[in-house]
Amino acid sequence: MDTLIEKTKEKKVFLETFGCQSNVLESDHVTGLLLKNHFSMTPNAEEADVILFNTCSIREHAEHKVFSRLGQLGDWKREKEGRVIGVMGCMATSYKDQLLERAPFLDMVVGPDQYLKVPQVIREAAGTGVSQVLADFDPVYFPENDPNRLAQPHKAFIEIMKECDKFCTFCVVPFTRGREISRPAESILGEVTSIAQAGVKEVMLLGQNVNSYGLGLRSKGQGASFAELLRQVGQIKGIERVRFMTSHPLDMPDDLIEVMATVPAVCNSIHLPVQCGSDKVLKRMNRKYSVAHYLEQVRKLRASIKDLFITTDLIVGFPGEEEKDFQGTLDLLDEVRYDAVYSFKYSPRLGTPAARMLDHVSEEVQDERLARLNEKAWKQASEACESRVGKVEEVLVDGPADKTPDAYYGKSCQNRTVVFPGKGYKAGDVVRVKIESHKVANLYGTIEK
Ligand code: 5AD
Ligand code: SF4
């Protein structure tokens, strides 16, 4: 065994993930790589030899957290020789110089496309005191689930495309992650087939904008449209549920709606971020659709798909948002009646066009609008849950419920959490549960015999 491997053998790595599901998937993949390379993982930062942050730049809040966590680590690093601190993910591209200025003890800054090199860079960094920065774009690699080492036995995330070419004016993704690229369909179908053989029943196809799968300039020639890919994944033996995220409302072709409506494994849920309910603000956001277009997509989806579960992202306080624009967002909520809303205060991001807009909305107004938005969204989500009471849901079991003894939880086809009493179930079982009540967004019921 080579001496570098020998040296890292007892090294324990603590890896903390910030941000979206793609980062969770990447962290999971890096964990697999580290284990393969003779590192071990620890959930305790205190007992680690290596601390890694997989970071997100989408909003300022997540970045602040990382800067403040790094600020606390200078002493930790000096206390013992050979300790390593690294930053991976979006902040590695957007702040590569500032990171080393603010935390000169940082050993490694590894951008999103370079994480395959993490084990090697840790080895090289251990004890040398030389910082390495690897932040070039090189998006040819997609993380794959190892059928012999699945994070969950019954569910998996599959990255089908990376990055985004939409250039919404508030969003940093096109700058931190580079141009959109899709993964070849054969590779996706091969991965899903092999994890289905290993027992996975549900897959979530992931990408910044899955609807434009195969359409980006850099993706030409790999064949399938997203609708076709979804159909093929839904036909793989053993796969009972297929979900996907995220869809841009501009690219909702009719064949996608048809696949959702007709392929039994494709779930009746969609995340369709609208961002705002005012045409003026949508234009300034460069979303390239109108409120009327969005509502027409929702109408078509609802007309074809029974019991559609629909969720969205909304930004309040975008520059230039006036009270009447915000009222448009509240009206849109009344029109669509979402099952869940993910709401964010606008956060200016370095290098994005919106950050240069001058008509900022004050923090107080942002807070007040966010509170009004959330109140309405919660009420509607709760009413949507109420409407499930008395119905029978097919539930894919995730495991024992945390807070309720002798009970299990899982997800309905719509993707609602369902809790039910019982004994002896395991992750991946499918049960039918009659819903009797709901608390916040969770449904409670008993097994239907
Ligand atoms: N400020 C606030 N929210 C943002 N999002 C993206 N960029 C910003 C920003 N600068 C939100 C959008 C997007 C979700 C992933 O994050 O709503 O859909
Ligand atoms: Fe960002 Fe817009 Fe692309 Fe979503 S669609 S990742 S918000 S640029």
Coordinates of C-alpha atoms and ligand atoms in Angstrom, one line a residue:
M1 CA 0.0 0.0 0.0
D2 CA 1.4 3.4 -0.9
T3 CA 2.6 5.6 1.9
L4 CA 0.2 8.4 1.2
I5 CA -2.7 6.0 1.5
E6 CA -1.1 4.6 4.7
K7 CA -1.0 8.2 6.0
T8 CA -4.6 8.9 5.4
K9 CA -6.0 5.6 6.5
E10 CA -7.0 6.7 10.0
K11 CA -8.2 10.1 8.9
K12 CA -11.7 10.9 9.8
V13 CA -13.7 13.2 7.6
F14 CA -16.6 15.4 8.6
L15 CA -18.6 16.6 5.6
E16 CA -21.3 19.2 6.0
T17 CA -23.7 20.0 3.1
F18 CA -25.4 23.3 2.5
G19 CA -28.1 24.0 -0.2
C20 CA -29.9 21.9 -2.7
Q21 CA -30.5 18.2 -3.4
S22 CA -27.8 18.2 -6.1
N23 CA -25.3 19.1 -3.3
V24 CA -26.7 16.3 -1.1
L25 CA -26.1 13.9 -4.0
E26 CA -22.6 15.2 -4.6
S27 CA -21.8 14.9 -0.9
D28 CA -23.0 11.4 -0.9
H29 CA -20.9 10.7 -3.9
V30 CA -17.8 12.3 -2.3
T31 CA -18.4 10.2 0.8
G32 CA -18.4 7.1 -1.4
L33 CA -15.1 8.2 -3.0
L34 CA -13.5 8.9 0.4
L35 CA -14.5 5.5 1.8
K36 CA -13.1 3.8 -1.3
N37 CA -9.9 5.8 -0.7
H38 CA -9.5 4.5 2.8
F39 CA -10.8 7.5 4.7
S40 CA -13.5 7.1 7.3
M41 CA -16.5 9.5 7.9
T42 CA -17.6 11.0 11.2
P43 CA -20.8 12.9 12.0
N44 CA -18.8 14.8 14.7
A45 CA -16.7 17.8 13.6
E46 CA -14.9 17.6 17.0
E47 CA -13.3 14.2 16.3
A48 CA -12.5 14.9 12.6
D49 CA -9.1 15.3 11.0
V50 CA -10.6 16.7 7.9
I51 CA -13.5 19.2 7.7
L52 CA -15.2 19.7 4.4
F53 CA -18.0 22.1 3.6
N54 CA -20.1 21.5 0.4
T55 CA -21.4 25.0 -0.1
C56 CA -24.3 26.8 -1.9
S57 CA -24.3 30.3 -3.3
I58 CA -28.0 30.6 -4.2
R59 CA -28.8 32.9 -1.3
E60 CA -26.6 35.0 1.0
H61 CA -27.7 33.3 4.1
A62 CA -26.1 30.0 3.2
E63 CA -22.9 31.8 2.4
H64 CA -22.8 33.7 5.6
K65 CA -23.1 30.4 7.5
V66 CA -20.1 29.0 5.7
F67 CA -18.0 32.1 6.3
S68 CA -18.9 32.1 9.9
R69 CA -18.2 28.4 10.4
L70 CA -14.8 28.8 8.6
G71 CA -14.0 31.8 10.9
Q72 CA -14.3 29.5 13.9
L73 CA -11.9 26.9 12.6
G74 CA -8.6 28.7 12.6
D75 CA -7.7 27.5 16.2
W76 CA -9.0 24.0 15.5
K77 CA -6.6 23.8 12.5
R78 CA -3.6 25.0 14.5
E79 CA -4.2 22.7 17.4
K80 CA -3.0 19.6 15.7
E81 CA -0.7 19.0 12.8
G82 CA -2.1 17.4 9.6
R83 CA -5.6 18.7 10.0
V84 CA -7.3 19.7 6.7
I85 CA -10.1 22.1 5.9
G86 CA -11.7 22.3 2.5
V87 CA -14.5 24.1 0.7
M88 CA -16.4 22.4 -2.1
G89 CA -19.4 23.5 -4.2
C90 CA -20.6 26.8 -5.6
M91 CA -18.7 29.1 -3.2
A92 CA -15.5 27.5 -4.4
T93 CA -16.2 29.1 -7.8
S94 CA -17.8 32.4 -6.7
Y95 CA -15.4 33.2 -3.9
K96 CA -12.2 31.4 -4.6
D97 CA -10.0 34.4 -3.8
Q98 CA -12.1 35.8 -0.9
L99 CA -12.2 32.4 0.7
L100 CA -8.4 32.3 1.0
E101 CA -8.3 35.9 2.1
R102 CA -10.8 35.3 4.8
A103 CA -9.5 31.9 5.9
P104 CA -5.8 31.7 4.9
F105 CA -5.5 28.4 6.7
L106 CA -7.9 26.8 4.2
D107 CA -6.2 23.8 2.5
M108 CA -8.4 23.2 -0.5
V109 CA -11.0 25.0 -2.5
V110 CA -12.6 22.5 -5.0
G111 CA -15.3 23.6 -7.4
P112 CA -18.4 21.7 -8.3
D113 CA -16.8 20.0 -11.4
Q114 CA -13.7 18.9 -9.6
Y115 CA -14.9 16.9 -6.7
L116 CA -13.6 13.6 -8.1
K117 CA -10.2 14.9 -7.0
V118 CA -11.1 15.5 -3.4
P119 CA -9.5 12.4 -1.9
Q120 CA -6.2 13.1 -3.8
V121 CA -6.2 16.8 -2.8
I122 CA -6.8 15.9 0.9
R123 CA -3.8 13.6 0.8
E124 CA -1.6 16.2 -0.8
A125 CA -2.9 18.9 1.6
A126 CA -2.4 16.9 4.8
G127 CA 0.5 18.6 6.5
T128 CA 2.0 20.5 3.5
G129 CA 0.4 23.9 4.4
V130 CA 0.0 24.6 0.7
S131 CA -3.5 25.6 -0.4
Q132 CA -4.9 24.1 -3.6
V133 CA -7.6 25.8 -5.7
L134 CA -9.3 23.7 -8.3
A135 CA -12.3 25.6 -9.6
D136 CA -12.3 25.1 -13.3
F137 CA -15.5 24.1 -15.1
D138 CA -15.3 20.7 -16.5
P139 CA -18.9 19.4 -16.4
V140 CA -18.6 16.0 -18.0
Y141 CA -19.0 13.9 -15.0
F142 CA -22.3 12.9 -13.3
P143 CA -22.4 11.3 -9.9
E144 CA -23.8 7.8 -10.0
N145 CA -25.3 5.6 -7.3
D146 CA -23.3 2.6 -6.5
P147 CA -25.9 -0.3 -6.4
N148 CA -23.8 -2.0 -3.6
R149 CA -23.7 1.1 -1.4
L150 CA -27.0 2.9 -1.6
A151 CA -27.7 5.7 0.8
Q152 CA -31.3 4.4 1.1
P153 CA -32.3 0.9 0.0
H154 CA -35.6 1.9 -1.8
K155 CA -35.1 5.5 -3.2
A156 CA -32.4 7.2 -5.1
F157 CA -31.6 10.6 -6.7
I158 CA -30.4 10.5 -10.3
E159 CA -28.7 13.6 -11.8
I160 CA -29.8 13.9 -15.4
M161 CA -28.5 17.3 -16.3
K162 CA -26.3 20.0 -14.8
E163 CA -26.3 23.7 -14.7
C164 CA -28.6 26.1 -16.4
D165 CA -28.8 28.4 -19.4
K166 CA -31.9 30.4 -18.4
F167 CA -30.1 33.4 -16.8
C168 CA -32.8 34.6 -14.5
T169 CA -31.5 37.9 -13.4
F170 CA -31.5 37.1 -9.7
C171 CA -29.8 33.7 -10.0
V172 CA -26.1 32.9 -9.5
V173 CA -26.3 29.4 -10.9
P174 CA -25.3 30.2 -14.5
F175 CA -22.2 32.0 -13.1
T176 CA -21.1 29.5 -10.5
R177 CA -21.8 26.4 -12.4
G178 CA -21.4 27.1 -16.1
R179 CA -23.4 26.1 -19.1
E180 CA -26.2 23.6 -19.2
I181 CA -25.3 20.0 -20.1
S182 CA -27.4 16.8 -20.2
R183 CA -26.3 13.3 -19.3
P184 CA -26.6 10.8 -22.1
A185 CA -29.9 8.8 -21.9
E186 CA -28.2 5.4 -22.0
S187 CA -26.1 6.3 -19.0
I188 CA -29.2 7.3 -17.0
L189 CA -31.2 4.3 -18.1
G190 CA -28.3 2.0 -17.2
E191 CA -27.9 3.5 -13.8
V192 CA -31.7 3.2 -13.0
T193 CA -31.7 -0.4 -14.3
S194 CA -28.9 -1.4 -12.1
I195 CA -30.2 0.3 -8.9
A196 CA -33.7 -1.1 -9.6
Q197 CA -32.1 -4.6 -9.7
A198 CA -30.6 -3.8 -6.3
G199 CA -34.1 -3.0 -4.9
V200 CA -34.7 0.7 -5.5
K201 CA -38.3 1.4 -6.2
E202 CA -38.4 5.2 -6.5
V203 CA -36.1 7.5 -8.4
M204 CA -36.0 11.3 -8.5
L205 CA -34.6 12.7 -11.7
L206 CA -32.7 15.8 -10.8
G207 CA -31.5 18.9 -12.6
Q208 CA -31.7 22.7 -12.5
N209 CA -34.2 22.6 -15.3
V210 CA -35.1 19.0 -16.2
N211 CA -37.6 20.1 -18.8
S212 CA -34.8 21.3 -21.1
Y213 CA -33.1 18.0 -20.9
G214 CA -31.3 17.4 -24.2
L215 CA -32.0 20.9 -25.5
G216 CA -28.9 22.8 -24.4
L217 CA -26.3 23.7 -27.0
R218 CA -23.8 21.3 -25.3
S219 CA -26.3 18.4 -25.2
K220 CA -27.0 18.0 -28.8
G221 CA -27.0 14.5 -30.2
Q222 CA -27.9 12.4 -27.1
G223 CA -31.4 11.8 -28.4
A224 CA -34.3 11.7 -26.0
S225 CA -36.5 14.6 -25.0
F226 CA -37.3 14.8 -21.3
A227 CA -40.8 13.4 -21.9
E228 CA -39.2 10.4 -23.7
L229 CA -36.6 9.9 -21.0
L230 CA -39.3 10.0 -18.3
R231 CA -41.4 7.4 -20.2
Q232 CA -38.4 5.1 -20.6
V233 CA -37.4 5.4 -16.9
G234 CA -41.0 4.8 -15.9
Q235 CA -40.9 1.5 -17.8
I236 CA -37.8 0.0 -16.1
K237 CA -38.7 -3.2 -14.3
G238 CA -38.9 -2.7 -10.5
I239 CA -39.3 1.1 -10.7
E240 CA -42.7 1.9 -9.2
R241 CA -42.3 5.7 -8.8
V242 CA -40.6 8.3 -10.8
R243 CA -40.4 12.0 -9.7
F244 CA -38.5 14.8 -11.2
M245 CA -37.3 18.3 -10.2
T246 CA -37.1 21.2 -11.2
S247 CA -39.3 22.2 -14.1
H248 CA -39.2 25.6 -15.7
P249 CA -42.7 26.8 -16.7
L250 CA -41.4 27.9 -20.1
D251 CA -40.6 24.4 -21.2
M252 CA -43.7 22.4 -20.4
P253 CA -44.4 20.5 -23.7
D254 CA -47.7 18.7 -24.1
D255 CA -45.9 15.3 -24.5
L256 CA -44.5 15.8 -21.0
I257 CA -48.0 16.3 -19.6
E258 CA -49.1 13.2 -21.6
V259 CA -46.3 11.1 -20.1
M260 CA -47.2 12.3 -16.6
A261 CA -50.8 11.4 -17.2
T262 CA -50.4 8.0 -18.8
V263 CA -47.2 6.3 -17.5
P264 CA -48.4 4.7 -14.2
A265 CA -45.0 4.9 -12.5
V266 CA -44.7 8.7 -13.1
C267 CA -46.0 10.4 -9.9
N268 CA -48.7 13.0 -9.9
S269 CA -46.6 15.8 -8.5
I270 CA -44.6 18.7 -10.0
H271 CA -42.4 21.4 -8.7
L272 CA -43.1 24.4 -11.0
P273 CA -41.4 27.6 -9.7
V274 CA -43.3 30.7 -10.6
Q275 CA -41.1 33.2 -8.6
C276 CA -43.7 36.0 -8.7
G277 CA -47.2 36.8 -9.8
S278 CA -46.6 40.1 -11.6
D279 CA -45.7 40.3 -15.4
K280 CA -43.6 43.4 -14.7
V281 CA -41.5 41.7 -12.2
L282 CA -41.3 38.4 -14.2
K283 CA -39.9 40.4 -17.1
R284 CA -37.3 42.0 -14.9
M285 CA -36.4 38.6 -13.6
N286 CA -36.0 37.4 -17.2
R287 CA -38.3 34.5 -16.6
K288 CA -39.6 34.8 -20.2
Y289 CA -43.2 33.8 -19.4
S290 CA -46.3 35.8 -18.3
V291 CA -48.6 35.0 -15.4
A292 CA -51.2 34.0 -18.0
H293 CA -48.8 31.5 -19.6
Y294 CA -48.0 30.0 -16.2
L295 CA -51.7 29.6 -15.3
E296 CA -52.4 28.0 -18.7
Q297 CA -49.7 25.4 -18.0
V298 CA -51.2 24.7 -14.6
R299 CA -54.7 24.4 -16.2
K300 CA -53.4 21.9 -18.7
L301 CA -51.6 19.9 -16.1
R302 CA -54.6 19.8 -13.8
A303 CA -56.9 18.9 -16.7
S304 CA -54.8 15.8 -17.5
I305 CA -53.5 14.6 -14.2
K306 CA -55.7 13.4 -11.4
D307 CA -55.0 14.8 -7.9
L308 CA -51.9 16.7 -9.1
F309 CA -49.7 17.8 -6.2
I310 CA -48.2 21.1 -7.2
T311 CA -45.5 23.1 -5.4
T312 CA -43.6 26.3 -6.3
D313 CA -40.8 28.7 -5.4
L314 CA -41.6 32.4 -4.8
I315 CA -39.3 35.3 -4.3
V316 CA -40.6 38.4 -2.4
G317 CA -39.1 41.8 -2.5
F318 CA -37.3 41.6 -5.9
P319 CA -36.1 45.1 -6.9
G320 CA -38.9 47.2 -8.1
E321 CA -41.7 45.0 -6.6
E322 CA -44.5 47.3 -5.6
E323 CA -47.5 46.5 -3.5
K324 CA -49.7 45.8 -6.6
D325 CA -47.1 43.4 -7.9
F326 CA -47.0 41.6 -4.6
Q327 CA -50.8 41.5 -4.7
G328 CA -50.5 39.7 -8.0
T329 CA -48.5 37.0 -6.2
L330 CA -51.2 36.6 -3.6
D331 CA -53.9 36.5 -6.3
L332 CA -51.8 33.8 -8.1
L333 CA -51.8 31.7 -4.9
D334 CA -55.6 32.0 -4.8
E335 CA -55.8 30.9 -8.4
V336 CA -53.4 27.9 -8.2
R337 CA -53.8 26.8 -4.5
Y338 CA -50.4 25.1 -4.1
D339 CA -49.8 22.1 -2.0
A340 CA -46.5 23.7 -0.7
V341 CA -44.8 27.0 -1.4
Y342 CA -41.0 27.6 -0.8
S343 CA -40.7 31.3 -0.3
F344 CA -37.6 33.4 -0.2
K345 CA -36.7 37.0 0.4
Y346 CA -34.8 38.3 -2.6
S347 CA -31.1 38.1 -1.9
P348 CA -28.7 40.1 -4.1
R349 CA -26.0 37.8 -5.6
L350 CA -22.7 39.1 -6.8
G351 CA -22.3 39.3 -10.6
T352 CA -26.0 38.9 -11.3
P353 CA -27.9 41.6 -13.3
A354 CA -30.5 42.1 -10.5
A355 CA -27.8 42.9 -8.0
R356 CA -27.1 46.0 -10.1
M357 CA -30.8 47.2 -10.1
L358 CA -31.2 50.2 -7.9
D359 CA -34.9 50.1 -6.8
H360 CA -34.4 47.9 -3.8
V361 CA -37.3 46.9 -1.6
S362 CA -36.5 47.6 2.1
E363 CA -35.9 44.8 4.5
E364 CA -39.0 45.7 6.5
V365 CA -41.3 45.6 3.5
Q366 CA -39.7 42.3 2.4
D367 CA -40.3 40.8 5.9
E368 CA -43.9 42.0 6.0
R369 CA -44.6 40.6 2.5
L370 CA -43.0 37.3 3.3
A371 CA -45.1 37.0 6.4
R372 CA -48.3 37.7 4.5
L373 CA -47.3 35.3 1.7
N374 CA -46.5 32.5 4.2
E375 CA -49.7 32.9 6.1
K376 CA -51.8 32.4 2.9
A377 CA -49.6 29.6 1.6
W378 CA -49.8 27.7 5.0
K379 CA -53.5 28.1 5.1
Q380 CA -53.9 26.7 1.6
A381 CA -51.4 23.9 2.2
S382 CA -53.3 22.9 5.3
E383 CA -56.6 22.9 3.4
A384 CA -55.0 20.8 0.7
C385 CA -54.0 18.3 3.4
E386 CA -57.5 18.4 4.9
S387 CA -58.9 17.4 1.5
R388 CA -56.9 14.1 1.7
V389 CA -58.8 13.0 4.9
G390 CA -61.0 10.1 4.2
K391 CA -59.0 9.0 1.2
V392 CA -56.8 5.9 0.9
E393 CA -53.1 6.7 0.0
E394 CA -50.6 4.2 -1.4
V395 CA -47.6 4.7 0.8
L396 CA -43.9 3.8 0.1
V397 CA -42.5 3.1 3.5
D398 CA -39.4 5.0 4.5
G399 CA -38.9 3.6 8.1
P400 CA -40.0 4.0 11.7
A401 CA -41.5 7.4 12.6
D402 CA -39.2 9.5 14.8
K403 CA -41.7 10.9 17.2
T404 CA -44.5 8.4 17.3
P405 CA -43.8 5.1 19.0
D406 CA -44.8 1.9 17.1
A407 CA -45.5 3.8 14.0
Y408 CA -44.0 4.1 10.5
Y409 CA -43.8 6.8 7.9
G410 CA -43.6 7.0 4.2
K411 CA -44.6 9.0 1.2
S412 CA -47.8 9.0 -0.8
C413 CA -47.7 9.1 -4.6
Q414 CA -48.3 12.9 -4.3
N415 CA -45.2 13.1 -2.0
R416 CA -47.0 13.8 1.2
T417 CA -45.6 12.3 4.4
V418 CA -48.0 9.7 5.9
V419 CA -47.6 8.3 9.4
F420 CA -49.4 5.1 10.4
P421 CA -49.2 2.7 13.4
G422 CA -47.8 -0.8 12.8
K423 CA -45.0 -3.2 13.4
G424 CA -42.5 -5.0 11.3
Y425 CA -42.5 -2.9 8.2
K426 CA -39.3 -2.0 6.3
A427 CA -38.1 0.7 4.0
G428 CA -39.5 -0.1 0.5
D429 CA -42.7 -1.8 1.6
V430 CA -45.8 -0.4 -0.1
V431 CA -49.0 -0.2 2.0
R432 CA -52.4 1.4 1.7
V433 CA -53.3 3.8 4.4
K434 CA -56.7 5.3 5.1
I435 CA -56.1 9.0 6.1
E436 CA -57.9 10.1 9.3
S437 CA -56.3 13.4 10.2
H438 CA -53.5 15.8 9.4
K439 CA -51.1 17.9 11.4
V440 CA -49.2 20.7 9.7
A441 CA -48.3 19.0 6.3
N442 CA -48.3 15.4 7.6
L443 CA -51.1 12.9 7.1
Y444 CA -52.1 10.3 9.8
G445 CA -54.1 7.2 9.2
T446 CA -54.4 3.5 9.6
I447 CA -53.6 0.5 7.3
E448 CA -56.4 -0.4 5.1
K449 CA -56.9 -4.1 5.2
Ligands
5AD1 N1 -32.7 35.5 -3.9 C1 -33.7 34.8 -3.4 N2 -34.1 33.6 -3.8 C2 -33.4 33.0 -4.8 N3 -33.6 31.9 -5.5 C3 -32.6 31.8 -6.4 N4 -31.8 32.9 -6.4 C4 -32.3 33.7 -5.4 C5 -32.0 34.9 -4.9 N5 -31.0 35.7 -5.4 C6 -34.6 30.9 -5.2 C7 -35.6 30.8 -6.4 C8 -35.2 29.4 -7.0 C9 -34.8 28.7 -5.7 C10 -34.0 27.5 -5.9 O1 -34.1 29.7 -5.0 O2 -36.9 30.8 -6.0 O3 -36.3 28.8 -7.6
SF4_2 FE1 -31.4 29.9 -11.7 FE2 -33.4 30.5 -13.3 FE3 -31.7 28.6 -14.0 FE4 -33.4 28.2 -12.0 S1 -34.0 28.6 -14.2 S2 -31.2 27.7 -12.0 S3 -33.5 30.2 -11.1 S4 -31.1 30.7 -13.8

